[in-house]
């Protein structure tokens, strides 16, 4: 049994107490000619939000809202990427079509039924991205009608690849200081996401 030897004594909160927190991260402004890497979320430095393909859509949507992201990477039990699921996948026509076709309730639709499977994901190679501009990435997103683009790099240990980055039209727009609309029907804010699942 644990023995507690130090008693903590609460103190009164002073009237002018402030919160000690790190400074806000400044989003660097970029131009269309800036290097593409300036707008890439580098997964070697930032932990990506993943989800099981067996997750119900409402739970996946809550993960997105809580993490303030619009893309989740679906991975299997050993960490292999099996697909990508975007806010558009969760809130567009796909879930309704799946529920109707499979004659199931909307709440029973799973991520695997609406995600973009790996065979349909056309990632960008980091070697090409290193020489690309922000404009090149924006044109790629617009041409593919995708809100996000995955970036991969060759694995050192074998002939496979690892996901090493993600481009987001929203993030690029924030850094450019203008909206980038790559497709219709996508919720434009997290308040819209919350309203849609209420």
Coordinates of C-alpha atoms in Angstrom, one line a residue:
X1 CA 0.0 0.0 0.0
X2 CA 1.3 3.5 -0.9
X3 CA 2.1 5.8 2.0
X4 CA 1.5 9.5 1.5
X5 CA 4.0 11.6 3.4
X6 CA 3.5 15.1 2.0
X7 CA 0.2 16.9 2.5
X8 CA -0.6 19.4 -0.2
X9 CA -2.1 22.6 1.2
X10 CA -4.4 24.5 -1.2
X11 CA -3.9 28.2 -1.5
X12 CA -6.3 31.0 -2.4
X13 CA -6.2 32.0 -6.0
X14 CA -5.0 35.6 -6.3
X15 CA -7.3 38.1 -8.1
X16 CA -4.9 38.8 -10.9
X17 CA -3.7 35.2 -11.6
X18 CA -2.8 34.6 -15.2
X19 CA -2.2 31.5 -17.3
X20 CA 1.3 30.5 -18.0
X21 CA 1.5 29.1 -21.5
X22 CA 3.8 28.9 -24.4
X23 CA 3.6 31.7 -27.0
X24 CA 1.2 31.3 -29.9
X25 CA 2.7 29.6 -32.9
X26 CA 2.9 32.2 -35.6
X27 CA 1.6 30.9 -39.0
X28 CA 4.2 32.0 -41.5
X29 CA 2.8 33.9 -44.4
X30 CA 3.8 32.4 -47.7
X31 CA 3.4 33.3 -51.4
X32 CA 2.5 31.1 -54.4
X33 CA 6.2 31.0 -55.2
X34 CA 7.3 29.8 -51.7
X35 CA 8.7 26.3 -51.4
X36 CA 6.0 23.7 -51.0
X37 CA 7.7 22.4 -47.8
X38 CA 6.7 25.7 -46.2
X39 CA 3.0 24.6 -46.2
X40 CA 3.5 20.8 -45.6
X41 CA 2.6 19.3 -42.3
X42 CA 5.7 17.3 -41.6
X43 CA 4.7 14.0 -40.0
X44 CA 8.3 13.5 -38.9
X45 CA 7.7 16.4 -36.5
X46 CA 4.0 16.4 -35.9
X47 CA 2.0 13.4 -34.7
X48 CA -0.8 12.6 -37.1
X49 CA -4.3 11.6 -35.9
X50 CA -5.2 8.1 -36.9
X51 CA -8.3 6.0 -36.6
X52 CA -9.4 2.4 -37.0
X53 CA -11.4 1.6 -40.2
X54 CA -13.9 -0.1 -37.9
X55 CA -14.8 3.2 -36.2
X56 CA -18.4 4.4 -36.6
X57 CA -18.7 7.7 -38.5
X58 CA -20.1 9.7 -35.6
X59 CA -17.1 8.7 -33.5
X60 CA -14.7 9.6 -36.3
X61 CA -16.4 13.0 -36.7
X62 CA -16.0 13.7 -33.0
X63 CA -12.3 12.8 -33.2
X64 CA -11.9 15.4 -36.1
X65 CA -13.8 18.1 -34.1
X66 CA -11.8 17.5 -30.9
X67 CA -8.5 17.4 -32.8
X68 CA -9.5 20.3 -35.1
X69 CA -8.5 18.4 -38.2
X70 CA -10.4 17.5 -41.4
X71 CA -8.4 14.4 -42.3
X72 CA -7.8 11.2 -40.4
X73 CA -5.5 8.4 -41.6
X74 CA -7.1 5.0 -41.2
X75 CA -4.6 2.3 -40.1
X76 CA -4.9 -1.4 -39.4
X77 CA -4.0 -3.1 -36.2
X78 CA -0.2 -3.1 -37.1
X79 CA -0.1 0.5 -38.2
X80 CA -0.3 0.1 -42.0
X81 CA -2.2 2.8 -43.8
X82 CA -5.5 1.4 -45.3
X83 CA -7.1 4.7 -46.3
X84 CA -7.8 8.3 -45.7
X85 CA -11.1 9.7 -44.4
X86 CA -11.9 13.4 -44.7
X87 CA -14.6 15.6 -43.3
X88 CA -16.2 15.5 -46.7
X89 CA -16.2 11.7 -46.7
X90 CA -18.0 11.8 -43.3
X91 CA -20.6 14.5 -44.1
X92 CA -21.1 14.2 -47.9
X93 CA -23.3 11.8 -49.9
X94 CA -21.2 8.7 -49.2
X95 CA -22.6 7.8 -45.8
X96 CA -26.2 8.2 -47.0
X97 CA -25.5 6.1 -50.1
X98 CA -23.8 3.4 -48.0
X99 CA -26.7 3.4 -45.5
X100 CA -29.2 3.2 -48.3
X101 CA -27.4 0.5 -50.3
X102 CA -26.6 -1.7 -47.3
X103 CA -30.0 -1.0 -45.7
X104 CA -28.4 0.0 -42.4
X105 CA -28.9 2.9 -40.1
X106 CA -26.7 5.9 -40.6
X107 CA -25.1 5.3 -37.1
X108 CA -24.0 1.8 -38.3
X109 CA -21.8 3.2 -41.2
X110 CA -18.1 2.6 -40.5
X111 CA -15.0 4.6 -41.6
X112 CA -14.0 1.7 -43.9
X113 CA -17.2 2.1 -45.9
X114 CA -16.6 5.8 -46.8
X115 CA -12.8 6.2 -46.7
X116 CA -10.6 6.7 -49.7
X117 CA -8.8 3.3 -50.0
X118 CA -5.1 3.2 -50.5
X119 CA -5.6 2.0 -54.1
X120 CA -7.3 5.4 -54.8
X121 CA -4.9 7.6 -52.9
X122 CA -2.3 9.1 -55.3
X123 CA 0.3 10.4 -52.9
X124 CA 3.1 12.8 -53.8
X125 CA 6.7 11.7 -53.5
X126 CA 8.8 13.9 -51.1
X127 CA 11.5 14.0 -53.7
X128 CA 9.2 15.9 -56.1
X129 CA 7.7 18.0 -53.3
X130 CA 11.2 19.2 -52.4
X131 CA 11.4 21.0 -55.8
X132 CA 7.7 22.2 -55.9
X133 CA 6.2 25.5 -55.1
X134 CA 3.1 26.3 -53.1
X135 CA 1.4 27.1 -56.4
X136 CA 2.2 23.6 -57.7
X137 CA 0.5 22.1 -54.6
X138 CA -2.6 24.3 -54.9
X139 CA -2.9 23.4 -58.6
X140 CA -2.6 19.6 -57.6
X141 CA -5.3 19.9 -55.0
X142 CA -7.6 21.8 -57.3
X143 CA -7.1 19.4 -60.2
X144 CA -7.7 16.4 -57.9
X145 CA -10.7 18.0 -56.2
X146 CA -9.1 16.9 -52.9
X147 CA -8.8 19.0 -49.7
X148 CA -5.7 17.0 -48.7
X149 CA -2.7 15.4 -50.3
X150 CA -0.5 12.7 -48.7
X151 CA 3.3 12.8 -49.1
X152 CA 5.4 9.7 -49.0
X153 CA 9.1 8.9 -48.8
X154 CA 11.0 5.7 -49.4
X155 CA 11.7 3.6 -46.3
X156 CA 15.4 3.2 -45.4
X157 CA 15.0 -0.4 -44.2
X158 CA 13.2 -1.9 -47.2
X159 CA 11.5 -1.1 -50.5
X160 CA 8.3 0.2 -48.9
X161 CA 7.2 3.8 -48.3
X162 CA 6.3 5.9 -45.2
X163 CA 3.8 8.7 -45.1
X164 CA 5.9 11.8 -44.2
X165 CA 3.7 14.7 -44.9
X166 CA 0.2 16.1 -45.6
X167 CA -0.9 19.1 -47.5
X168 CA -4.2 20.8 -46.5
X169 CA -6.0 23.3 -48.6
X170 CA -7.2 25.0 -45.4
X171 CA -3.7 25.3 -44.0
X172 CA -2.3 26.6 -47.2
X173 CA -5.1 29.1 -47.5
X174 CA -4.4 30.3 -44.0
X175 CA -0.8 30.8 -44.8
X176 CA -1.5 32.5 -48.1
X177 CA -4.2 34.7 -46.5
X178 CA -6.9 33.6 -48.9
X179 CA -9.5 30.8 -49.2
X180 CA -8.7 27.8 -51.4
X181 CA -11.9 26.1 -52.6
X182 CA -11.1 22.7 -54.1
X183 CA -14.5 21.1 -54.0
X184 CA -18.1 21.8 -53.2
X185 CA -20.2 20.5 -50.3
X186 CA -17.5 20.7 -47.6
X187 CA -18.3 22.2 -44.2
X188 CA -16.3 25.4 -44.0
X189 CA -15.9 25.5 -40.2
X190 CA -15.9 23.3 -37.1
X191 CA -19.1 25.0 -35.9
X192 CA -20.7 23.6 -39.1
X193 CA -19.2 20.1 -38.3
X194 CA -20.8 20.3 -34.8
X195 CA -24.1 21.4 -36.2
X196 CA -24.2 18.6 -38.7
X197 CA -23.7 15.9 -36.1
X198 CA -26.1 17.4 -33.5

